CSV table of C-alpha atoms in Angstrom, one decimal:
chain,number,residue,atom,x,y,z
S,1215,UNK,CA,-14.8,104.4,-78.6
S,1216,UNK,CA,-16.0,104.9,-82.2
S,1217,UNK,CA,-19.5,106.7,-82.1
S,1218,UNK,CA,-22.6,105.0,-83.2
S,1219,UNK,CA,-24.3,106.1,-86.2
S,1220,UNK,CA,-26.7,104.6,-88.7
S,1221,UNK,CA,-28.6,105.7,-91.9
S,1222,UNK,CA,-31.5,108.8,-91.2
S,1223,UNK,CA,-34.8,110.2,-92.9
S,1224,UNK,CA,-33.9,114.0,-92.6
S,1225,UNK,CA,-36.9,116.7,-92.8
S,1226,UNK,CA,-37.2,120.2,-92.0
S,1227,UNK,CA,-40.9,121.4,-90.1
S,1228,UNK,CA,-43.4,122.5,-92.6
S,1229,UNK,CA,-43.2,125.9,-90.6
S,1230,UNK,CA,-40.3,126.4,-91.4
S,1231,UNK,CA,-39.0,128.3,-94.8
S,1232,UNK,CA,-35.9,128.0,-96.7
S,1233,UNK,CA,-34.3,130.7,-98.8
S,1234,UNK,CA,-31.7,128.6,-100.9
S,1235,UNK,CA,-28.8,129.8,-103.5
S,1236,UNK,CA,-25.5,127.8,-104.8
S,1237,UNK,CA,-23.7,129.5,-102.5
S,1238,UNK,CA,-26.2,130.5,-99.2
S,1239,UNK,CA,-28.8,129.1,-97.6
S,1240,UNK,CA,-31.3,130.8,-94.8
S,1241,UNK,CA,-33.6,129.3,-92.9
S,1242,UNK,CA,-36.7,130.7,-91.3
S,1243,UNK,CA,-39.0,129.6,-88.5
S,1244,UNK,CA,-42.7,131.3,-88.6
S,1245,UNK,CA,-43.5,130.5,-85.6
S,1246,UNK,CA,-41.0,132.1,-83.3
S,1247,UNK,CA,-38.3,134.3,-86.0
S,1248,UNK,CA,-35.4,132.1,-85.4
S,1249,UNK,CA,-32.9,132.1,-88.6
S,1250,UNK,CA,-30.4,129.5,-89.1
S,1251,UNK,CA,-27.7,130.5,-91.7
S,1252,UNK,CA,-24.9,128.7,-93.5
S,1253,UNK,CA,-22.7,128.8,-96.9
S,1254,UNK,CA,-21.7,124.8,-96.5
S,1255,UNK,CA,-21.9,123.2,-99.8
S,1256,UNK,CA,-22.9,120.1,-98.2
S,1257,UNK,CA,-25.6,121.8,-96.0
S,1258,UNK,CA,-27.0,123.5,-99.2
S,1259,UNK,CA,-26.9,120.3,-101.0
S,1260,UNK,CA,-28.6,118.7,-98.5
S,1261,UNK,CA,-31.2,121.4,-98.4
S,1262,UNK,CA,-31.5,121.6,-102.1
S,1263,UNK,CA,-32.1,117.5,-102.4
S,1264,UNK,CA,-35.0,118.1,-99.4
S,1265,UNK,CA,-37.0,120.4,-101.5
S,1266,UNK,CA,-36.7,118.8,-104.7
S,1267,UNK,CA,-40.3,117.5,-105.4
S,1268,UNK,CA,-39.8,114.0,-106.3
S,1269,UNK,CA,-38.2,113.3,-102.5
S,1270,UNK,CA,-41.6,114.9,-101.1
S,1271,UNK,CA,-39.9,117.2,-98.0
S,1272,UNK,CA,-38.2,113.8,-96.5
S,1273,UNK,CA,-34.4,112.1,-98.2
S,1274,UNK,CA,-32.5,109.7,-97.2
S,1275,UNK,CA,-29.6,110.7,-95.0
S,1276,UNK,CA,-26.6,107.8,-94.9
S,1277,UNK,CA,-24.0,107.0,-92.1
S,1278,UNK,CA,-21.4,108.7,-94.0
S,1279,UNK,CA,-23.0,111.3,-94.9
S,1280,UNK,CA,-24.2,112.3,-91.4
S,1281,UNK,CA,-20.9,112.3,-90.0
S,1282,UNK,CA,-19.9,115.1,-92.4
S,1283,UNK,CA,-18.7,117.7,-89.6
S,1284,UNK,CA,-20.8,120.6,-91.2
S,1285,UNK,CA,-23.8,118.4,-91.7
S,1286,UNK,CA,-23.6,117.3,-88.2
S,1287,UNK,CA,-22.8,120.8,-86.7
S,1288,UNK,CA,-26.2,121.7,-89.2
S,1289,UNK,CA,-28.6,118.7,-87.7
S,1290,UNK,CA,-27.5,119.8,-84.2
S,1291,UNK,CA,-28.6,123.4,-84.4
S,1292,UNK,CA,-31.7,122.4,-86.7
S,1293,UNK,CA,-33.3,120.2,-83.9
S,1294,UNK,CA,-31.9,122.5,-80.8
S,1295,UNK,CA,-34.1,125.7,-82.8
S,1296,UNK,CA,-37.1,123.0,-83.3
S,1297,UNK,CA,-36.6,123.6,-87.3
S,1298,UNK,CA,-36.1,120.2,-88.5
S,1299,UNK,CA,-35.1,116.2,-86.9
S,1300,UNK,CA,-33.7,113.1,-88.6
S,1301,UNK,CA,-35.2,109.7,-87.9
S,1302,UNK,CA,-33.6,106.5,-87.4
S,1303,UNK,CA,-34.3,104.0,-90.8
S,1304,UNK,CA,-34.4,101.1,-87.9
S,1305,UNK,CA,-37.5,102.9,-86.4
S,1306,UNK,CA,-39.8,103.7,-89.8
S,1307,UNK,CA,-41.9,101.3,-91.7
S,1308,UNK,CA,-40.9,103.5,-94.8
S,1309,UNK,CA,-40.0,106.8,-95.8
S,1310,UNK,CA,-42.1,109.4,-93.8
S,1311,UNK,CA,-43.9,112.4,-96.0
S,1312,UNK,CA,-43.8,115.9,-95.3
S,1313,UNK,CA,-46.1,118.7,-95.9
S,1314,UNK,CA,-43.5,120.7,-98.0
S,1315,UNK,CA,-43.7,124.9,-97.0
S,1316,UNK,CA,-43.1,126.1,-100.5
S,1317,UNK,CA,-45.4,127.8,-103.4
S,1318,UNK,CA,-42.0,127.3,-105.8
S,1319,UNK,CA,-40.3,124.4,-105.8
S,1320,UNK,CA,-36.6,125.1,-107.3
S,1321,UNK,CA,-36.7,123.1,-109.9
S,1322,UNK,CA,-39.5,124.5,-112.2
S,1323,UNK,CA,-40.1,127.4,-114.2
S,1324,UNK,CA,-41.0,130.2,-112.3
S,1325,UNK,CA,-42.9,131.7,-114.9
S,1326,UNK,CA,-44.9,128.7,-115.9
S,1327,UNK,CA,-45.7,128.5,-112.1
S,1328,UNK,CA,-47.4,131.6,-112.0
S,1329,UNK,CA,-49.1,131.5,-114.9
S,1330,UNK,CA,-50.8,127.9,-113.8
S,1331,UNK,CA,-51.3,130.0,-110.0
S,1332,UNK,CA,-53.2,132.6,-112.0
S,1333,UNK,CA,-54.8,129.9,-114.3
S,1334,UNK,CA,-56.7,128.5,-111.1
S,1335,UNK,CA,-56.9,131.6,-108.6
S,1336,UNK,CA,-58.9,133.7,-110.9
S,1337,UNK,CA,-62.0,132.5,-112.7
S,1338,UNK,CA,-63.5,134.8,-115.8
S,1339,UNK,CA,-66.8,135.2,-114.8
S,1340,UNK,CA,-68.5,137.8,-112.9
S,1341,UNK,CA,-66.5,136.7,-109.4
S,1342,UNK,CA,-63.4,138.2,-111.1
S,1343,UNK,CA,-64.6,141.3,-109.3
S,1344,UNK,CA,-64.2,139.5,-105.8
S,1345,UNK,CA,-60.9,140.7,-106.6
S,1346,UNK,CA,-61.0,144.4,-107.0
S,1347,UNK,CA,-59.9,145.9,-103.6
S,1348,UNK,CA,-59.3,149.4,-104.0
S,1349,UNK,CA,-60.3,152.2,-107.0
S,1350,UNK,CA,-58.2,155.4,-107.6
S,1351,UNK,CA,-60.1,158.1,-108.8
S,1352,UNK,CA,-58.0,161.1,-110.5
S,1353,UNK,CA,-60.2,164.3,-110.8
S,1354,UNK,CA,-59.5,167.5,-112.5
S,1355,UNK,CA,-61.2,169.7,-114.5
S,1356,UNK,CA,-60.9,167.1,-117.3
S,1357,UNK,CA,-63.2,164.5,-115.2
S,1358,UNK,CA,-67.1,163.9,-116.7
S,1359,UNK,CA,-68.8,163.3,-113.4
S,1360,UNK,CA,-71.8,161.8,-115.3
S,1361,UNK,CA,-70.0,159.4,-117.1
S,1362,UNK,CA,-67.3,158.6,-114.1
S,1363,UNK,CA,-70.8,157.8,-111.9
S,1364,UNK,CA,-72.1,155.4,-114.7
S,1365,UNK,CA,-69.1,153.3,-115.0
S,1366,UNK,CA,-68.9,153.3,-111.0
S,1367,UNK,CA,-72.3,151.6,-110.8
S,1368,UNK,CA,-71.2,148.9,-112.5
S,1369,UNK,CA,-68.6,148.5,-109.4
S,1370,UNK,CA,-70.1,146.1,-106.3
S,1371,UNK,CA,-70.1,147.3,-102.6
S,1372,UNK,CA,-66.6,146.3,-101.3
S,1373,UNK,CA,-63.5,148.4,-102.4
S,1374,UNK,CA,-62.1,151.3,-100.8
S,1375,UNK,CA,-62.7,154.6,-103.3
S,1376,UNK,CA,-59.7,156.6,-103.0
S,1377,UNK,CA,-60.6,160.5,-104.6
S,1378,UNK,CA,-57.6,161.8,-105.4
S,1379,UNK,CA,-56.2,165.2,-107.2
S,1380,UNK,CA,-57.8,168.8,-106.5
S,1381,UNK,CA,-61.8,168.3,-106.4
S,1382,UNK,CA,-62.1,171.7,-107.1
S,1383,UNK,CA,-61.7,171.7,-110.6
S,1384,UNK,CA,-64.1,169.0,-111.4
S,1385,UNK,CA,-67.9,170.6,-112.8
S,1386,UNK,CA,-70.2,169.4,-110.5
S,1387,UNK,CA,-68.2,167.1,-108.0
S,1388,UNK,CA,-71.2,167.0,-105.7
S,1389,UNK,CA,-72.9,164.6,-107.8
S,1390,UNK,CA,-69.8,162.0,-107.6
S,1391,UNK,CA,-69.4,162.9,-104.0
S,1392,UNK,CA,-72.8,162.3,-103.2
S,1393,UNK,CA,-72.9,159.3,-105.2
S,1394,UNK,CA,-69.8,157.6,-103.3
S,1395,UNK,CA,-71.6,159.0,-99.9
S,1396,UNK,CA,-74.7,156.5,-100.8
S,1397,UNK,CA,-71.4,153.8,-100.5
S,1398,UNK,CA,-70.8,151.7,-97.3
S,1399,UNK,CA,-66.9,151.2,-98.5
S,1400,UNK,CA,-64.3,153.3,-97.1
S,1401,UNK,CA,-63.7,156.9,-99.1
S,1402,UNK,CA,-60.3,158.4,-98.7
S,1403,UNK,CA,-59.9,162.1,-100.2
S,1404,UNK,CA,-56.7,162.5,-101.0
S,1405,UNK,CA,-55.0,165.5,-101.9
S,1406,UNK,CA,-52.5,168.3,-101.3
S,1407,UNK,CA,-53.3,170.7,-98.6
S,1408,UNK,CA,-53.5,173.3,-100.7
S,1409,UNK,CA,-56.3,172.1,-102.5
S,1410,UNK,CA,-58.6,170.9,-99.3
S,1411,UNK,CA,-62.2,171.1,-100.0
S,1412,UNK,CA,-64.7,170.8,-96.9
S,1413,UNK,CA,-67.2,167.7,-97.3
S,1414,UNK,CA,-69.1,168.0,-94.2
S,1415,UNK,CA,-71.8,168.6,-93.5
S,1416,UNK,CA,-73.1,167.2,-96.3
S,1417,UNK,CA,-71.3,164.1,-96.4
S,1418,UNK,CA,-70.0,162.4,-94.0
S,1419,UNK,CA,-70.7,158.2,-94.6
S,1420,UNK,CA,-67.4,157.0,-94.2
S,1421,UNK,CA,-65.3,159.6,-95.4
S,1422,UNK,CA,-61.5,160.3,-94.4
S,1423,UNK,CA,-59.1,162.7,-95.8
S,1424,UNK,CA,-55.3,162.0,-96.8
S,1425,UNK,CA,-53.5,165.2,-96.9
S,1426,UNK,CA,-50.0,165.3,-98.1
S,1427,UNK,CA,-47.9,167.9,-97.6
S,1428,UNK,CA,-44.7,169.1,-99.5
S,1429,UNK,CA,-41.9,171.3,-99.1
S,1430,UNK,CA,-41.5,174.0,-98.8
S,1431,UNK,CA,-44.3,174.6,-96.8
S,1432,UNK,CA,-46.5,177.4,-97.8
S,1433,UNK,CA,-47.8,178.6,-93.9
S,1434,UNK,CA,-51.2,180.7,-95.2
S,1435,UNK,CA,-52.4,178.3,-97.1
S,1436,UNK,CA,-51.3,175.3,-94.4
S,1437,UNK,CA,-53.4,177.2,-92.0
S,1438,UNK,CA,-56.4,177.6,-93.9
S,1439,UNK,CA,-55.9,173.6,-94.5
S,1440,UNK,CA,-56.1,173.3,-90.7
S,1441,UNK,CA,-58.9,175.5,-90.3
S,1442,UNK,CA,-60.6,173.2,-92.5
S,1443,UNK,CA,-60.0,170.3,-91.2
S,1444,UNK,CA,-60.4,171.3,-87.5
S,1445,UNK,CA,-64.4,172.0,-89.0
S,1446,UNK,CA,-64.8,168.4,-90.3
S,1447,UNK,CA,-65.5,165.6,-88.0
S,1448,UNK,CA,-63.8,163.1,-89.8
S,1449,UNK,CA,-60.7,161.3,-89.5
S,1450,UNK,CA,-57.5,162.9,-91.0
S,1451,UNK,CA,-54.0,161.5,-92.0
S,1452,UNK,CA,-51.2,163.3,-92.9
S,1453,UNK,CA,-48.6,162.3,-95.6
S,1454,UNK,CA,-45.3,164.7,-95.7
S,1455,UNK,CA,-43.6,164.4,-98.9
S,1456,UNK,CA,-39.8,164.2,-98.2
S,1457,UNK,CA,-36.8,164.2,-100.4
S,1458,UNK,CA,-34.1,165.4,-97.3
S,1459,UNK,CA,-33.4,164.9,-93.7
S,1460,UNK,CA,-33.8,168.6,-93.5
S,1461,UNK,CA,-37.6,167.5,-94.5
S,1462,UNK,CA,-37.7,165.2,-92.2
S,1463,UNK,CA,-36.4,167.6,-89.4
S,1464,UNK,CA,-39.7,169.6,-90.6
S,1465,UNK,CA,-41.6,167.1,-90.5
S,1466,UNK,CA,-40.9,166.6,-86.6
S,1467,UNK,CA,-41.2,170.0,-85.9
S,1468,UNK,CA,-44.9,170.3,-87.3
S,1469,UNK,CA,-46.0,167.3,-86.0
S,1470,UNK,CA,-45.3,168.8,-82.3
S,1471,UNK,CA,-46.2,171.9,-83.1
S,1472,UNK,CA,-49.7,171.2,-85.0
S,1473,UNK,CA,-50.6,168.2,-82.3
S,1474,UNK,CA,-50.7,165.9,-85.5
S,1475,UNK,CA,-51.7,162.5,-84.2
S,1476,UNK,CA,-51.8,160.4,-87.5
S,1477,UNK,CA,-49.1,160.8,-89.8
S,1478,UNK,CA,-46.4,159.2,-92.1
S,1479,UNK,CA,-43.3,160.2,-94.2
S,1480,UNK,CA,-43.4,159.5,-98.3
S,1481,UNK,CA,-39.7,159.7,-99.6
S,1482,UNK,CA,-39.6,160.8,-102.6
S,1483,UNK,CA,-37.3,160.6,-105.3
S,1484,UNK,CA,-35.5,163.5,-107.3
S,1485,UNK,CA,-32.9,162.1,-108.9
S,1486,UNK,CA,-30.3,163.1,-107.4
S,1487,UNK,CA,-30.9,162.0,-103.9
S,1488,UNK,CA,-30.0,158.6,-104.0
S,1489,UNK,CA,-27.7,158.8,-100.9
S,1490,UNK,CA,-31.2,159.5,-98.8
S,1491,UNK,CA,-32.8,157.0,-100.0
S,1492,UNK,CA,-29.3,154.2,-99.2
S,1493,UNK,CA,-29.6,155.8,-96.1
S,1494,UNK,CA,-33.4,155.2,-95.2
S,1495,UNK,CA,-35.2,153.7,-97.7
S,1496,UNK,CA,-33.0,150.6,-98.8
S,1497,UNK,CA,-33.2,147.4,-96.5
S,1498,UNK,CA,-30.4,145.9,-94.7
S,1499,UNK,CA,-30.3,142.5,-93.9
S,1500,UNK,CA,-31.6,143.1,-90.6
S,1501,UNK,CA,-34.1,145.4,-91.3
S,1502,UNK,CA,-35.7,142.5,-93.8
S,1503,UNK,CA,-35.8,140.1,-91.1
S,1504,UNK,CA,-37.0,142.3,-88.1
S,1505,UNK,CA,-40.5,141.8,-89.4
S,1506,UNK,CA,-42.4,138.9,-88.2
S,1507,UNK,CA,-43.5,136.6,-91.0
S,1508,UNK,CA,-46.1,133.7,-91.4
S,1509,UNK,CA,-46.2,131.1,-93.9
S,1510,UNK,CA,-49.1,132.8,-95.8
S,1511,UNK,CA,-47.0,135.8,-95.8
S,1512,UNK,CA,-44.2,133.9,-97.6
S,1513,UNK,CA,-46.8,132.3,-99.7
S,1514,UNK,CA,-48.4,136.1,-100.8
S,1515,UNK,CA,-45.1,137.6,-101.9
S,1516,UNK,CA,-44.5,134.7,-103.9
S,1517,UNK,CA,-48.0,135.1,-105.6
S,1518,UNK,CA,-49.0,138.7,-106.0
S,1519,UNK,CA,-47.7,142.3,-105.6
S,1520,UNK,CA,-48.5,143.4,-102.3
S,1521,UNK,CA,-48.9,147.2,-103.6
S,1522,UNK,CA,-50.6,146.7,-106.6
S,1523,UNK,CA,-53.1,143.8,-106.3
S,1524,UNK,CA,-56.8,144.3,-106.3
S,1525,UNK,CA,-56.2,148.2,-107.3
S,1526,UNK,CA,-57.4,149.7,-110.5
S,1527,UNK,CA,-56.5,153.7,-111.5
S,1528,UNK,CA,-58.9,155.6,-113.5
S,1529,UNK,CA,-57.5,159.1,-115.0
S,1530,UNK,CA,-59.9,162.3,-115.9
S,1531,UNK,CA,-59.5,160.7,-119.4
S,1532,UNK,CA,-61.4,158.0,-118.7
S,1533,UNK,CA,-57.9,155.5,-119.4
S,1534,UNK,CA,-57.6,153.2,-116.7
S,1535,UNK,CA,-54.4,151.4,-115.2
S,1536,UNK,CA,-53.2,148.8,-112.5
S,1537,UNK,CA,-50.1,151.0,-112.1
S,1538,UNK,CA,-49.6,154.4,-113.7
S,1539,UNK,CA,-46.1,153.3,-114.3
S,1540,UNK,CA,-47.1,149.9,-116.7
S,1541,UNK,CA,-49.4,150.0,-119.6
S,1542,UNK,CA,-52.7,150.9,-119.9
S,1543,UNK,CA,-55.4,148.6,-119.3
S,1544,UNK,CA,-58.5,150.5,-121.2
S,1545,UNK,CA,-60.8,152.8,-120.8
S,1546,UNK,CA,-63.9,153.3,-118.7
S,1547,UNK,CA,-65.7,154.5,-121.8
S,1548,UNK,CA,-65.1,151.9,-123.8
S,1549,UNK,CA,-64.5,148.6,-121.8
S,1550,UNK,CA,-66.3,147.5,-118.7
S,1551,UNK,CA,-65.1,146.2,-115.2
S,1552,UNK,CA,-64.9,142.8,-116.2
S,1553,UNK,CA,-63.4,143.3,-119.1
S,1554,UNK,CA,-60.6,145.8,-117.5
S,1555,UNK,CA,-59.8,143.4,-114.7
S,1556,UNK,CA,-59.5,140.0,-116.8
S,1557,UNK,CA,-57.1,142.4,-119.0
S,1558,UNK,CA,-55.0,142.7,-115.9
S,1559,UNK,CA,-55.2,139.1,-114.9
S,1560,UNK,CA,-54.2,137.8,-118.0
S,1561,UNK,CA,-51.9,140.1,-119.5
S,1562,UNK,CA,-50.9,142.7,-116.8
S,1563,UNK,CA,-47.8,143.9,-115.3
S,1564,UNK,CA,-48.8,145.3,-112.1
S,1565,UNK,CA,-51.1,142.5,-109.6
S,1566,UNK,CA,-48.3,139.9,-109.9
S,1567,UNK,CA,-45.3,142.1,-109.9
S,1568,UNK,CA,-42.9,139.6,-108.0
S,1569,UNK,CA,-39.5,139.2,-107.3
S,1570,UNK,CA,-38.5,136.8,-109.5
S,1571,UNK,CA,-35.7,138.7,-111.3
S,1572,UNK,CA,-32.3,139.4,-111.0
S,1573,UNK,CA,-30.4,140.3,-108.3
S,1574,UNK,CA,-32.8,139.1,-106.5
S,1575,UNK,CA,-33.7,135.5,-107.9
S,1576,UNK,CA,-30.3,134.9,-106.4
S,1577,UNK,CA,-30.5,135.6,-102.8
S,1578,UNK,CA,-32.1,134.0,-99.9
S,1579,UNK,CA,-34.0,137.0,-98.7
S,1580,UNK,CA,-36.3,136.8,-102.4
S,1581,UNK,CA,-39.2,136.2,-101.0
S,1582,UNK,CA,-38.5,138.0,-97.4
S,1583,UNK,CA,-38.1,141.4,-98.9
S,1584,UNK,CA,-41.1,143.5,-99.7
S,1585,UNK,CA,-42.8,143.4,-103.1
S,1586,UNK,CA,-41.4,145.7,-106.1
S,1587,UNK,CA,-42.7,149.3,-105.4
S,1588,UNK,CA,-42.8,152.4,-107.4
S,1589,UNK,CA,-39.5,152.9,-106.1
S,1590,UNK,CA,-37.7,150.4,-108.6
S,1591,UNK,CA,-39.5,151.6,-111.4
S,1592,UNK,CA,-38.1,155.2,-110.6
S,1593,UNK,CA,-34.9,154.8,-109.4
S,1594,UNK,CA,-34.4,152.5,-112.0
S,1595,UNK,CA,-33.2,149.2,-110.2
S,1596,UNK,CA,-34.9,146.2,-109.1
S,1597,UNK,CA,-33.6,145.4,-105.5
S,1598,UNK,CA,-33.8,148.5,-102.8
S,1599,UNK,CA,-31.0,146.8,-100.6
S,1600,UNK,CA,-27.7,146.5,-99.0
S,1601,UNK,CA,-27.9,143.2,-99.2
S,1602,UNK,CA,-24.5,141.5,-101.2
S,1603,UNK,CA,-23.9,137.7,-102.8
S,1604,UNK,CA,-26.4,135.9,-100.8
């Protein structure tokens, strides 16, 4: 008996996200992590029509075109995963409309589209600082702690102030100290461990140190670190530098050895241990889907640079930067807060570092991987993965 079949609205959920190439297609439910895959040219056809614009999330699919054995094999696992449904013509008053899931559709210019999400996102009056998250302050003994203090009052209550470098060095670095103390926000010290000042007791308002820690190790002055630290009653996280397995071996070693409760491993790169990081660095493809994702989560990595947005660097020059590694965005003695930020927002290279270049404007995990990190810039390529021709 010939089976009965008739013309369908076909739609995918707006929870669900579709990565989409000529030759792949992945899709991606947020709300339980259930992936449907396929290379079918007529599946990523179909796909490819349901996104366009113009067709609002719904199209049109005909008898013929559903009894395609790789459409139908698609529908069947799209409505068995709750992902997506076809409706019978014969049982609509018109063609339904669907919230469409996507910051980018495919066919538009990607760089016109962020420029227009900037364009409205980011106003240029005195809000624009709504959007400054975190501040990296870089001390040595070039730092002006007067004039570093009277550019920092012109910052708002609100971002995290991370000190970094050896405080030491700076003349007079009570004064910013004691300044930041008067701060509710967060203050991280970060710095090496062999460079560990004590803060307490004289402050003590919100103040956590970040200690990394290279190799080799250097036991005296490790020890004195501790001693310090073991004084302070404020929380402590360690960062171990690593460039080895042998490092990482260390790293486990210390951790049991020092009762380290908070702690994490920074690979870093030397140039000529790229097999470490292809070992434990670069994603796989499971390793890019294992993490739960929302559909604001999709939305963010398509908008902004995860690392980099909403954090400024300030150098002991004065010379301030989004990311050390892009250009320069002014200087604290010269330009104020507004005026640095807008710079960024307009013209910068760092807040909405996204990946929307090759290899990886050409593969359905874009906008599941992580945003670019430092670890491009270095290595020198713009995809961290083992991930090939999708």
């Amino acid at each position: 008996m010939k089976e009965k079949a008739a013309d369908y609205w076909f739609t995918i959920e707006p929870y669900v996200v579709i990565g989409l190439t000529n030759q792949y297609t992945l899709l991606y439910n947020t709300l339980d992590g259930v992936t449907i895959e396929s290379d079918k040219i007529e599946v990523i056809t179909l796909l490819r029509e349901s996104i366009y614009k113009d067709n609002h999330g719904v199209i049109l699919l005909t008898e013929e075109r559903y009894l395609n054995n790789n459409i139908k094999a698609f529908i069947k696992e799209l409505r068995e995963k709750y992902m997506g449904d076809i409706i019978d013509v014969a049982l609509s008053k018109g063609k339904p409309i669907q919230l469409l899931p996507f910051f980018n559709f495919s066919d538009a210019d990607k760089t016109d589209k962020l420029a227009i999400y900037k364009m409205h996102s980011f106003s240029s009056d005195r809000n624009i600082l709504k959007n400054l998250l975190e501040i990296n302050v870089h001390l040595n003994f070039e730092t002006n702690a007067t004039r570093l203090i009277s550019f920092l009052e012109s910052i708002p209550e609100g971002p995290t102030f991370n000190i970094i470098g050896n405080i030491g060095e700076v003349t007079n670095y009570n004064e910013i100290l004691s300044y930041l103390d008067h701060h509710l926000s967060p203050k991280n010290i970060i710095c090496s461990y062999k460079h560990l000042v004590a803060l307490q007791p004289d402050f003590n308002n919100n103040f956590s140190y970040i200690v990394s820690v290279d190799f080799p190790l250097y036991e005296q002055q490790l020890n004195r670190s501790r001693m310090i630290l073991l004084s302070q009653d404020l929380p402590v996280e360690y960062v171990f530098e690593v460039s080895s397995l042998e490092d990482c071996q260390e790293v486990e070693l210390l951790v049991e050895a020092l009762q380290i409760e908070k702690y994490r491993l920074n690979p870093v790169y030397t140039g000529e241990n790229i097999g470490f990081f292809e070992e434990n660095v670069f994603l796989s493809k499971e390793d890019i889907l294992s993490t739960p994702m929302t559909i604001k989560d999709f939305f963010s990595r398509q908008a902004l640079n995860l690392y980099d947005f909403g954090k400024i660097n300030i150098l002991p020059t004065g010379d301030v930067y989004a990311n050390l590694k892009h250009p320069m965005l002014g200087n604290i003695y010269k330009e104020n807060i507004y005026e640095i930020i807008q710079k960024e927002i307009d013209n910068g290279k760092s807040w909405f570092n996204v990946r929307n270049h090759a290899p990886c404007n050409n593969c359905v995990y874009q906008w599941f991987c992580p945003s670019p990190s430092d670890y491009e810039i270095i290595i020198g390529r713009t995809n961290l993965c083992h991930i090939k021709n999708n």
